Every structure is written in C-alpha cells, then in structure tokens.
Coordinates of C-alpha atoms in Angstrom, one line a residue:
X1 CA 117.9 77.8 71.2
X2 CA 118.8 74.7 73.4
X3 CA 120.1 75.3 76.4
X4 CA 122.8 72.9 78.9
X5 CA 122.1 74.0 81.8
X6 CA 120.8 71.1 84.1
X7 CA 117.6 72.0 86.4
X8 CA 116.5 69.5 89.4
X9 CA 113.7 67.1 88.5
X10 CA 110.1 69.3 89.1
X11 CA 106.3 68.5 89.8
X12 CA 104.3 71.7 88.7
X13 CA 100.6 71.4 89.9
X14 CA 98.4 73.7 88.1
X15 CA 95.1 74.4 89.8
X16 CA 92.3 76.1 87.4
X17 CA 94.4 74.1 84.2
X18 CA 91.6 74.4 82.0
X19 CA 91.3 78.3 82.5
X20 CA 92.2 80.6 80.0
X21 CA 95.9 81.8 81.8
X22 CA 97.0 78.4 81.9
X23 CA 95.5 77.6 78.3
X24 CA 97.1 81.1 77.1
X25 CA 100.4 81.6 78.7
X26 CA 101.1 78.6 81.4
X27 CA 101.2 75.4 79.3
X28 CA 102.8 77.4 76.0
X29 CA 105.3 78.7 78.8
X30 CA 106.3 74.9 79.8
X31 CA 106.2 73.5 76.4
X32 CA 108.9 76.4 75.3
X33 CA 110.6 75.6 78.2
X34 CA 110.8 72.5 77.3
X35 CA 111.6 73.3 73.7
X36 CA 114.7 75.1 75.0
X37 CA 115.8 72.1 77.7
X38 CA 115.2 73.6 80.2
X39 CA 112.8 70.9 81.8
X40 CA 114.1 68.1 83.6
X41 CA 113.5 64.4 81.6
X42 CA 112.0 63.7 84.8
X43 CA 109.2 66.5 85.1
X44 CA 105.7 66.0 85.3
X45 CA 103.0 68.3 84.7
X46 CA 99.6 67.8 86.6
X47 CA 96.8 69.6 85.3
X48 CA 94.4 70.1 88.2
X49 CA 90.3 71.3 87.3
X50 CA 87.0 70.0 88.3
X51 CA 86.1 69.5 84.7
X52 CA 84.7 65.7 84.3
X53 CA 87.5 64.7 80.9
X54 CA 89.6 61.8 80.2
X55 CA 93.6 62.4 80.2
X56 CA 93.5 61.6 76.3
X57 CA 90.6 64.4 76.1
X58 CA 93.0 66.7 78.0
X59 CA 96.0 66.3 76.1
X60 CA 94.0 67.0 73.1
X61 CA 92.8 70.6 74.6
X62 CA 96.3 71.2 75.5
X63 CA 97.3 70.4 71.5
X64 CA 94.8 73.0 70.4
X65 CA 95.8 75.3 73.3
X66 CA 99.4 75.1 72.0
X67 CA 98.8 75.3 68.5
X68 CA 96.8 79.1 68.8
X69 CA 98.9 80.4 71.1
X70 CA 102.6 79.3 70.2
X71 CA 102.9 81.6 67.8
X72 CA 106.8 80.1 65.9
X73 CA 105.1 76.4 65.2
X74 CA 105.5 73.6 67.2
X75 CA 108.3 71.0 66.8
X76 CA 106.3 67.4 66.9
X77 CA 109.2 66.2 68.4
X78 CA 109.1 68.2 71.4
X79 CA 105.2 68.3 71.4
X80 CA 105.4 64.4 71.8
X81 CA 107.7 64.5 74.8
X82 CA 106.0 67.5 76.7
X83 CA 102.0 65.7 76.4
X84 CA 103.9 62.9 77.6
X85 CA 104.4 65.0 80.9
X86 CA 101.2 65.7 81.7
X87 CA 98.8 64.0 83.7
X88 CA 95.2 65.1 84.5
X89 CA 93.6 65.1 87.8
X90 CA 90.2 66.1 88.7
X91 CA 89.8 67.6 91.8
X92 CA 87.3 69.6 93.9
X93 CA 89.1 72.8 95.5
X94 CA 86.9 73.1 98.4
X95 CA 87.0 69.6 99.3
X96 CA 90.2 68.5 101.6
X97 CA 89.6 64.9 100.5
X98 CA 90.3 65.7 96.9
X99 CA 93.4 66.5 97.8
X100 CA 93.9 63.2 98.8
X101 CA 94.2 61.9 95.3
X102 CA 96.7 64.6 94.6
X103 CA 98.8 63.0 97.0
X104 CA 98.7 59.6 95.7
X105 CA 99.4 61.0 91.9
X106 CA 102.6 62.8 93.4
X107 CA 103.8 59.6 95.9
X108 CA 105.8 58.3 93.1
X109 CA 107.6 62.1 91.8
X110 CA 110.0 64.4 93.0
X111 CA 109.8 66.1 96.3
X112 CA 110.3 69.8 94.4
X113 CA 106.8 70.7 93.5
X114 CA 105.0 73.5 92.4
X115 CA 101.7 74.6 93.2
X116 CA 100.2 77.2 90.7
X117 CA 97.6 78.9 91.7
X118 CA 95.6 79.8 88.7
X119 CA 92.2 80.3 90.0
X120 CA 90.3 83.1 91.5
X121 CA 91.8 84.5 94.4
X122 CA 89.2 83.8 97.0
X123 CA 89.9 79.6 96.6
X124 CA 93.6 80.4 97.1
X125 CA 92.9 79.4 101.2
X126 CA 90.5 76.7 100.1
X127 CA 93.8 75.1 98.1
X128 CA 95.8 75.8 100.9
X129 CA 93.8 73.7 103.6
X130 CA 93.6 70.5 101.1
X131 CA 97.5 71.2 100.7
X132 CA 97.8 70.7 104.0
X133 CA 94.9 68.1 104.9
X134 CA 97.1 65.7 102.5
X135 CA 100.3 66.8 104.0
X136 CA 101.5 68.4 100.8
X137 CA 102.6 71.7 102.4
X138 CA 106.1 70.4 103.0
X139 CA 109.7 72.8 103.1
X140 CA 110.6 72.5 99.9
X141 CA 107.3 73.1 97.9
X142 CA 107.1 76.6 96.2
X143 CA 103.7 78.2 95.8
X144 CA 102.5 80.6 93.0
X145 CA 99.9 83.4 93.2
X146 CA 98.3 85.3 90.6
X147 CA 97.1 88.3 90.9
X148 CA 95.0 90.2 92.2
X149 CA 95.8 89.2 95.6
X150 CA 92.7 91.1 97.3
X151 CA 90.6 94.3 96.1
X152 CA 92.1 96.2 99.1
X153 CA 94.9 96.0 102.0
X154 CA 92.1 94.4 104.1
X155 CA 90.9 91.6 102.0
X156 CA 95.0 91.0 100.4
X157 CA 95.8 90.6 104.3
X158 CA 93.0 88.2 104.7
X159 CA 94.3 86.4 101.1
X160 CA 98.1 86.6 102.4
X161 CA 96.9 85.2 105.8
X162 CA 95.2 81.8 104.7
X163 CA 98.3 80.9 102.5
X164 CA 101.0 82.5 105.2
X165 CA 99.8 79.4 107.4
X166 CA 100.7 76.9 105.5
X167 CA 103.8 78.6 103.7
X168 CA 106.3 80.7 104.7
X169 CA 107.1 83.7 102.5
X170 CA 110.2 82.0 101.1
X171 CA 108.0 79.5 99.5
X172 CA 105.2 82.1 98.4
X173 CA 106.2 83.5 94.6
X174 CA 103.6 86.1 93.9
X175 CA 103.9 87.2 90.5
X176 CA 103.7 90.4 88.5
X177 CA 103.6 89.5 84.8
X178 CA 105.2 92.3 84.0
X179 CA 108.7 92.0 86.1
X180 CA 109.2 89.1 83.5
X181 CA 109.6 90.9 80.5
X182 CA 113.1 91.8 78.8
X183 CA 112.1 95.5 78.7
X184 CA 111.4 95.4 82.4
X185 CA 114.3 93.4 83.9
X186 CA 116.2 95.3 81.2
X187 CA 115.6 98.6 83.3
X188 CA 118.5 97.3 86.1
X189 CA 121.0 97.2 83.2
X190 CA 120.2 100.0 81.7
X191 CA 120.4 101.7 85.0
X192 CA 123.2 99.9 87.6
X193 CA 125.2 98.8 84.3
X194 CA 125.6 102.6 82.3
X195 CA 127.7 104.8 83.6
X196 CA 125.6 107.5 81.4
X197 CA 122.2 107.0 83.1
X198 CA 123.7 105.8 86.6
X199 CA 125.5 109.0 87.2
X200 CA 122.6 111.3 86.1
X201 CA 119.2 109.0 87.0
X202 CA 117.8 112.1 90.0
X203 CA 116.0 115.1 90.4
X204 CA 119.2 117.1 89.0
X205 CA 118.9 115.6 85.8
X206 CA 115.6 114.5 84.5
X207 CA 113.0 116.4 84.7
X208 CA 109.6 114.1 84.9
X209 CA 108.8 110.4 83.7
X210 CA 106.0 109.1 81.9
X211 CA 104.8 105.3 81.8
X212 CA 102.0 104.7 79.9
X213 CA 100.4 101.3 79.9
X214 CA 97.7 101.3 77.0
X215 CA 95.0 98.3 75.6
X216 CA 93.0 98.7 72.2
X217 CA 90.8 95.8 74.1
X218 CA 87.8 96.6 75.7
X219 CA 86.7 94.3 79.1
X220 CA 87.1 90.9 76.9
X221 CA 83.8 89.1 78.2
X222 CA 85.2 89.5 82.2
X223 CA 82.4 92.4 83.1
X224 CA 82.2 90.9 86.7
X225 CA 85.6 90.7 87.6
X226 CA 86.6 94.1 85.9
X227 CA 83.1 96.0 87.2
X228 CA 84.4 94.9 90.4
X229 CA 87.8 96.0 89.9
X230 CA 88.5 98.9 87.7
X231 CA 91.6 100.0 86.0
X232 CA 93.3 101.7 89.0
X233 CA 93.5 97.5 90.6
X234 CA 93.8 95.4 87.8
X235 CA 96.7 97.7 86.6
X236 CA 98.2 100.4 88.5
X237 CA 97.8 99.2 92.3
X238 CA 100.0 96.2 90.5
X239 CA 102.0 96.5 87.2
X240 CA 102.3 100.6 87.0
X241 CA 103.8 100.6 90.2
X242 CA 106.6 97.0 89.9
X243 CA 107.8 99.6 86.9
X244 CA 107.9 103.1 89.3
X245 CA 109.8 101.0 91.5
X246 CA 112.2 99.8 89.4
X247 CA 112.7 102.9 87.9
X248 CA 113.0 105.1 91.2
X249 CA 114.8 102.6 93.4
X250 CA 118.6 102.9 94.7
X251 CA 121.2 100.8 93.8
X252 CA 120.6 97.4 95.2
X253 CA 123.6 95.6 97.1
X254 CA 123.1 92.8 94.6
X255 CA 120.9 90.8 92.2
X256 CA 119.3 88.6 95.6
X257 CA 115.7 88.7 95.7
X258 CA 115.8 90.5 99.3
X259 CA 118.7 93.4 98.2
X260 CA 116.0 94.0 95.3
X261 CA 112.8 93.8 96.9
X262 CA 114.2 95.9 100.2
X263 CA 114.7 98.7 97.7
X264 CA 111.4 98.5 95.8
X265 CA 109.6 99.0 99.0
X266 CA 111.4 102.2 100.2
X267 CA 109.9 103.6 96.9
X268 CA 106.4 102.1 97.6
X269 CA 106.8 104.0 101.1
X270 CA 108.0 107.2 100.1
X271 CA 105.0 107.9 97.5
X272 CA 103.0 111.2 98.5
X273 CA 100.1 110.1 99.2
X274 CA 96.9 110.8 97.6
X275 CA 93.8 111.5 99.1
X276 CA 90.5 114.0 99.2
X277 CA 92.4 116.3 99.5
X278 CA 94.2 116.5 96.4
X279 CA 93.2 114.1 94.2
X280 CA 91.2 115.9 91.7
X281 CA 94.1 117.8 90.8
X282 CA 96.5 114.4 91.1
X283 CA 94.6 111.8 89.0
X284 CA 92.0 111.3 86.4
X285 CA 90.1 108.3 86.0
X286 CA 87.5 108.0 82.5
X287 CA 85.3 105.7 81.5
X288 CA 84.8 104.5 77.7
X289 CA 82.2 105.1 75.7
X290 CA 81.3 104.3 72.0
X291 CA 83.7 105.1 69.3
X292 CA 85.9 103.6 66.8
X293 CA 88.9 101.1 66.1
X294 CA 90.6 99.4 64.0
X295 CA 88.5 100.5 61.2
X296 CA 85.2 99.7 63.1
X297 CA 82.8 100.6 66.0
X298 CA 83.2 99.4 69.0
X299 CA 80.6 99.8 71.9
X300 CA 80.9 101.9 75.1
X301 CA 81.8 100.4 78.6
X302 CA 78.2 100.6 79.9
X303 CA 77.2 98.8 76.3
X304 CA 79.1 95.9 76.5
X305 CA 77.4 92.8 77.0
X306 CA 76.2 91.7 80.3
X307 CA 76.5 95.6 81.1
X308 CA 75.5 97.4 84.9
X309 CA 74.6 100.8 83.1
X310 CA 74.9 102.4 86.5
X311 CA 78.8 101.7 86.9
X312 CA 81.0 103.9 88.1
X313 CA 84.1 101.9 87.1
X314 CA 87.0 103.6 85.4
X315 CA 88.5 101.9 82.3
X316 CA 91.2 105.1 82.4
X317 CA 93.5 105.9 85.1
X318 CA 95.7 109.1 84.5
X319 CA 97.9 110.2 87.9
X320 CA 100.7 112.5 88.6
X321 CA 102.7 110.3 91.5
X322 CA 105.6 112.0 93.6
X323 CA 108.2 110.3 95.4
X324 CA 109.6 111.7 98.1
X325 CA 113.1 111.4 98.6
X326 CA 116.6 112.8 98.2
X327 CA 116.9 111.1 95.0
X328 CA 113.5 111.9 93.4
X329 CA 111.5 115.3 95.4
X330 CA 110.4 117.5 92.6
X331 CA 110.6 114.9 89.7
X332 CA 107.0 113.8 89.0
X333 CA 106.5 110.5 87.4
X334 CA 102.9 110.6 85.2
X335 CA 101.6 107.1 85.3
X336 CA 98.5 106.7 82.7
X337 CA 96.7 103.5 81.3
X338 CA 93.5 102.8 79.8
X339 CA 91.2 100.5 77.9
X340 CA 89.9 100.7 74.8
X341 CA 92.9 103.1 73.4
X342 CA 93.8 103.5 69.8
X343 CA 97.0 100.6 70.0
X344 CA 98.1 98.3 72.3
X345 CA 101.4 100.0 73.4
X346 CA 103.3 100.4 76.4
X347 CA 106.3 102.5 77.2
X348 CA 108.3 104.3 79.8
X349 CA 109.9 107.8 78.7
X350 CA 112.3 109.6 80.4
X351 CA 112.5 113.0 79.8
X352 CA 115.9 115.0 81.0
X353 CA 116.4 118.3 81.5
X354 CA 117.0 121.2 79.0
X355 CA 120.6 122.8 78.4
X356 CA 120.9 125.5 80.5
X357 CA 122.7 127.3 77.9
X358 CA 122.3 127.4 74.4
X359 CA 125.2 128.5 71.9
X360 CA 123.0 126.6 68.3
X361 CA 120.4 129.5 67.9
X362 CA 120.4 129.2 64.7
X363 CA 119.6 126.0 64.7
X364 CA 117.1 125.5 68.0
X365 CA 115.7 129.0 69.9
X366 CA 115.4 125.9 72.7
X367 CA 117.3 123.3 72.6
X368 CA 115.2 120.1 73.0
X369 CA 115.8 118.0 76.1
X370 CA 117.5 114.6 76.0
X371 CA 114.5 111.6 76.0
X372 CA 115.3 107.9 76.9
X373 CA 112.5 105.8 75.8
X374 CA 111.9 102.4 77.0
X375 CA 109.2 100.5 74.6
X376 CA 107.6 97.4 76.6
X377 CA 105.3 96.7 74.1
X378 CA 104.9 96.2 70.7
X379 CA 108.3 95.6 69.3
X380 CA 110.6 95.9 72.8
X381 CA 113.7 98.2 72.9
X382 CA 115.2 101.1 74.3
X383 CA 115.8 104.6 72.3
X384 CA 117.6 107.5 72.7
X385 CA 116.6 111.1 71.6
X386 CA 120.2 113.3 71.4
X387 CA 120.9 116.3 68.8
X388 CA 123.2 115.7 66.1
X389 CA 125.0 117.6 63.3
X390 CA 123.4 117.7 59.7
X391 CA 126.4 116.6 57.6
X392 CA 127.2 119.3 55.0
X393 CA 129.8 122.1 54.1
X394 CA 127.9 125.0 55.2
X395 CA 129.5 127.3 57.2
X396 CA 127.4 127.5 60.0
X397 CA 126.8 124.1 62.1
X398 CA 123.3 123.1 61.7
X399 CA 121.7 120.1 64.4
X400 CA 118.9 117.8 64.6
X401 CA 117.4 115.6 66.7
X402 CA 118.1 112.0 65.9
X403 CA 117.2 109.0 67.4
X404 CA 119.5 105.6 68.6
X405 CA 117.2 103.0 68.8
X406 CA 118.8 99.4 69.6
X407 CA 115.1 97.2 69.0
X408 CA 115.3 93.7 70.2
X409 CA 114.1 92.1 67.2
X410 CA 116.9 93.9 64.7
X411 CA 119.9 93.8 67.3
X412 CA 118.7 90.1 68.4
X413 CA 116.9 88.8 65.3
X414 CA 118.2 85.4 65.3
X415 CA 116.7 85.2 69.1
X416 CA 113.0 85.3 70.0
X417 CA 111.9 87.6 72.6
X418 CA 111.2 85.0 76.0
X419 CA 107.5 85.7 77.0
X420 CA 107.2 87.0 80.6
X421 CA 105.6 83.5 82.0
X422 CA 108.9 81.6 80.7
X423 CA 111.3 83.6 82.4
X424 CA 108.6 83.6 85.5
X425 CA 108.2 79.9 85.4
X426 CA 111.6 79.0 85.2
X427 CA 113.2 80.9 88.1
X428 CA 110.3 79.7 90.1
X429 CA 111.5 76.2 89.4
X430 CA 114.8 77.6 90.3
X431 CA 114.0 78.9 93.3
X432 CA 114.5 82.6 92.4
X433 CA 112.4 85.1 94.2
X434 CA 114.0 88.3 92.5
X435 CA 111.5 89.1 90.0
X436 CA 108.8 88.1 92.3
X437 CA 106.9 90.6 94.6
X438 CA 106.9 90.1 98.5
X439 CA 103.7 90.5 100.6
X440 CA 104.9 93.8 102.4
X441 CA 105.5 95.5 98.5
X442 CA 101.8 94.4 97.8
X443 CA 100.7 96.0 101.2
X444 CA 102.5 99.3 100.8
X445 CA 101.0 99.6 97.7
X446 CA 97.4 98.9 98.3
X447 CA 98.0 101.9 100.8
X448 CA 99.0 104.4 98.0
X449 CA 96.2 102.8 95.9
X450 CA 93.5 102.7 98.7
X451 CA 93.6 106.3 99.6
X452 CA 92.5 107.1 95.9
X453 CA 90.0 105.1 95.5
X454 CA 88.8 106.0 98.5
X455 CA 88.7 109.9 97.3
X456 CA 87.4 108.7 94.6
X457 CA 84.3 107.0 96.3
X458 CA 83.6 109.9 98.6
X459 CA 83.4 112.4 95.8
X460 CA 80.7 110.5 94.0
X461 CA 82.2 112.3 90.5
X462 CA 81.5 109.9 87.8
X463 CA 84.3 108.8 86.0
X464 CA 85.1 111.6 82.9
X465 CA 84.0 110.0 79.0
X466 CA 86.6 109.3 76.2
X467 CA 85.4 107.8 72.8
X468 CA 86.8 104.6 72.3
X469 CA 90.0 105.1 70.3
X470 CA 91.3 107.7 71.9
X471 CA 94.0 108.5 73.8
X472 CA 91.6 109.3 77.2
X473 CA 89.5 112.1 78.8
X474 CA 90.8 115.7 77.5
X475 CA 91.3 116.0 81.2
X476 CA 93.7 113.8 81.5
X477 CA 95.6 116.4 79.0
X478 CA 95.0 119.3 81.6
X479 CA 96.8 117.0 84.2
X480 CA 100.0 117.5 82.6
X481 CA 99.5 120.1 81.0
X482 CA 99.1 122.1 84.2
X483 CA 102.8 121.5 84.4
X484 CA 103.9 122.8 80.8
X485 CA 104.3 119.4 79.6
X486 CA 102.5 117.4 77.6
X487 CA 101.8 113.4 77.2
X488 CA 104.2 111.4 74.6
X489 CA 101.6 109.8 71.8

C-alpha cells in the first residue's frame, strides 16, 4: 500500500550491517519502507562493517538478504531504486580515525542522520567516541540501541553513560522489538479507546493476567551470548515487562512519548519485589533437556553444540509478579516464557472475574469467567470469551461459551501485518520516541530483574528440567496452581 505522506530527506548509518539483525529485519525493514514510500527520494543508506567487500559485492548480499527474508516477493522496480541507496563503508569501530571516512561519505547528505547501533553492546561507547572524534554527534542526529543494554543495572549504567556523553536522551531511541508490533501498540486502543475494558481494567474486575512468551527454537548457534544471559535477560528483564507495563499502566495524558513512558515507569516502580526471601515460591526458572519437536529429536541445552555442561542458565522463566497499587493490589499477573517449547506462540490473557450470582444452573453449576485474549504471535488478534444462548425452542434457556475473535489477517486481509522493525524504523526517522524505552524504564527494571537473579545465585538450586517440547518444569504448574488457577495452553 503506497503511502503520501512526505518524510524529510534521511542518512541511516548502520553499524554491524552485515550481522544477522540488519540482514534479517533492518535492510527488509527499509526496502518495505521504501516499497510503501515512505523513504525520502533523497535517502541514503550506509552499510557500516569491517568486512574487506566491494559495494557491488555488498549490494549483492543485500539481494540475497532480501530475497529470504521478504517473505511477499520483491517488486524489481523498487529493488532497483532501494540498492541504489546504499553505499558501503568499511570501518574499524574502535578506531576514532575510521570514523573519519564516515564523515567525508556523509559531507555531501542530509544533516538528519541515523546511527543504528547493531553490534554488541560493549562497542556501543567505542561508536560513540569516533562519532564524536569526526564531529558527527551533532543536535539533530538520532541514535538507536539494541538491546541488551547491559547484563545488570551496573553495567546498563556504564552502557547508558558512554553514549549519555555524546547524546542527550532525546536523541537516544532504545528499542524494544516488541513495542512495534500491532498486537502490542494495539493494547492502548483496546484499553484507552473501549469503554468495555476502560471502565472495568482493575483489581475489581479481573482476576489475574497471564502473558506467555514461548519459542520452539533452541539457543540458534548463540551459546555464548545466551550462556551468559539466560532467559530471565534476554526476555523478561526486557520484552515481558514493555507488555506488563502497558497492560497495568494508567491512562496517559496523551499519545507523547513522555505522557507514555511517565506511566510505564510508575508500573516498573510499583512491582513487589522479589528476592531470597520469596522467590522460590514467586518464580520458576528450567532448563531444557532432550526431547522432541516437530516430529523429531532435538538435543538438550547442555548438548547443544559448543555446550558448558556445567551451566546453570535457565532457558525457562515462570514468575508470579504483583503490582502494587490502587489499581492493581491483589491482581497477579503470571509472566512465563521459555525455549524450546512445543510452538512458537505468544499471547496475553486476561482473565475476569466470575458472576457472583448464578441464575443458568442448568446450564453451568459455575458460570465461567469472561477471558480477553490478546494473540501476539502466530496469527495476531484479539478474542473474546462471553456465554451465549444455544438457539433452539426448548423451553429452558440453554448457554455456551462462544468466542468473538476479530484476527488481523481475516478482518484486514487485503493489508499485511507491518513487522515490528518498520513501524520502529520509521518513527525513528520521524522523530517519535513513544514506542521507544527511556533509560530510567530500563533501570527500574534491571532492579525488579536483579533481585531475582540474585536469589537465584545465592541459592545455588539448579535450574528444574523440562523435555524439549513441552510446555516447562511441572513446577512451573504448581506456581499457579497454588492459586487455583491454572496456565492457558
């Protein structure tokens, strides 16, 4: 779908552009942007690495990049005109006179630039000192962080610190894959936008929330970053908690990135925390072992290749998180997410509170509760459990639970669900910071986060076994259960 809107001439510098993110999801991100015309005819790209190729061998990985991961086709058309945008640059991060070149490539290009930072975190201050050895840290330059932005508060401060010197924080766009996706963003309509879940979205009302984040993939070939970070950083200290947030927050005074962000953080802040004293009875965290998938076996975590067979990494978080405030004391919100689980499937469910009366005993001893689902992934949508009369003449009225399910892909099927990194991209050329996190969000949660894992290390427990396939530890049952509830599967 083309689109009129007119956006200001762009330089986007990726750094790391032969990595797999910018392979995977940043240069199909672009090229769909441009595909919708969205890009300015004036926007370059310039593909930074220290990878010794030609611009002509360059723009042939980027034709193979987009041809596997752009999964409609590409239009040849379009495909011309984006390679033409690119330009490759080799560069040594830790060498402020690289940067030098840089500067001479962008002399003759627009003053809006931005810098993506696609490379491990620990180069992020590295980029930021040959930024500004070339004088490239200018006002109007926007910068882009991936995560993970540290493995702790300390080392995120430390992280936060080298590009805070060169940046300010209106200028520093860390993102959070997941606040791009439809499901995600589509949590503010659902909630600020419906009188029906406005007026009844506290601790009078529902009764407990699940979000459940789940991968069939195992570690992918990563072993030393994901050894070194586990499952409770590379997903919950990050993704599992953008969602909470959005879920638990109050109304914002608008759709400005501050109005948001100032109300995500007072969620952040009023987590309970977690720490030895209760967190074997708050969390769970496993560890795969061998088992089956898709037909097949699969190998355990401490069998896959390059392996530390002494790990105590968890692949399998499962934690009972309580907010408290007016809106949310007594309403527990299970977060759980693994590797290695039988389907790739995330979702947020909602679970309300039973009728305190029941007059359709003949129907339902208990009525069943009210469920709003939110499905992030596969096949996005939002779906609504209510009761409903069977139609028929009998004399009594007999009800069932049905289900209104608006899926994106039937209500929208002559649109394509945007990937998260398009949306990301493009309001980063904007200038929007909304769907962005700020530095004191990521600090308040490495607090929550750090206090577990620091339970966690003191106890020494080894992290409990699943089989591969399966939906966790049977522990991670108990945790719920424990409450008279039970997980959504």
């Amino acid at each position: 779908m083309k689109n009129n809107e007119q956006h200001v001439a762009t330089e986007i510098v990726i750094f790391g552009a032969l990595g797999d993110l910018s392979r995977r999801k940043l240069l199909p991100a672009l090229y769909q942007l441009d595909l919708a015309g969205l890009l300015h005819e004036d926007s370059h790209v310039v593909a930074a690495a220290r990878n010794d190729v030609t611009s002509d061998e360059f723009v042939e990985l980027v034709r193979e990049s987009l041809s596997t991961f752009v999964k409609e086709g590409l239009d040849e058309s379009v495909l011309e005109r984006f390679v033409a945008r690119l330009v490759y640059q080799k560069m040594d991060f830790k060498d402020v006179t690289s940067f030098e070149g840089l500067a001479t490539t962008l002399d003759k290009g627009s003053d809006t630039r931005v810098f993506y930072f696609s490379t491990s975190p620990s180069i992020y201050g590295d980029i930021c000192d040959g930024l500004n050895h070339a004088k490239l840290n200018t006002p109007d330059v926007r910068v882009v962080m991936e995560k993970p932005i540290g493995h702790c508060l300390e080392s995120s401060k430390i992280i936060n610190d080298q590009v805070s010197r060169y940046f300010e924080e209106n200028q520093i766009y860390r993102i959070d894959h997941y606040l791009g996706k439809e499901t995600v963003l589509n949590l503010l309509v659902l909630r600020f936008a419906n009188s029906l879940f406005t007026n009844n979205w506290d601790r009078n009302h529902i009764d407990h929330v699940q979000i459940t984040v789940a991968e069939s993939v195992g570690i992918e070939g990563r072993w030393g970053f994901y050894d070194e970070a586990g499952q409770m950083r590379d997903m919950v200290q990050n993704h599992l908690l953008q969602i909470l947030s959005l879920l638990a927050m109050e109304p914002p005074a608008d759709l400005g990135a501050d109005s948001i962000r100032d109300e995500k953080l007072k969620v952040l802040k009023a987590l309970l925390p977690i720490d030895r004293h209760n967190v074997k009875e708050k969390t769970v965290r496993g560890q795969y072992t061998e088992g089956f998938l898709n037909g097949g076996p699969v190998p355990g975590y401490l069998q896959e290749e390059g392996a530390n067979k002494d790990s105590n990494t968890e692949t399998f978080v499962a934690i009972k998180a309580e907010i408290d405030n007016w809106r949310w004391t007594g309403v527990p919100f299970y977060l759980r997410t693994g590797k290695r689980m039988p389907a790739k499937h995330s979702e947020i469910v909602v679970h309300f509170k039973e009728q305190p009366h029941n007059i359709f005993k003949e129907s339902y001893d208990d009525l069943p509760a009210n469920k709003l689902t939110i499905r992030l992934q596969p096949d996005e949508g939002v779906e609504l459990e209510v009761m409903n009369k069977i139609p028929g003449i009998a004399s009594q009225l007999h009800i069932h639970e049905n289900k209104l399910d608006l899926s994106f892909s039937e209500t929208y099927e002559d649109m394509r669900v945007v990937d998260a990194y398009e949306r990301l991209m493009l309001e980063v050329i904007n200038g929007n910071q909304s769907w962005f996190v700020r530095r004191d969000e990521v600090e308040a949660a490495w607090v929550w986060a750090d206090s577990i894992i620091d339970a966690w290390q003191s106890s020494n427990d080894r992290p409990k076994p699943y089989a591969a396939g399966s939906w966790g530890p049977v522990s991670s049952i108990s945790l719920i259960a424990r409450d008279d509830r039970q997980w959504v599967e």
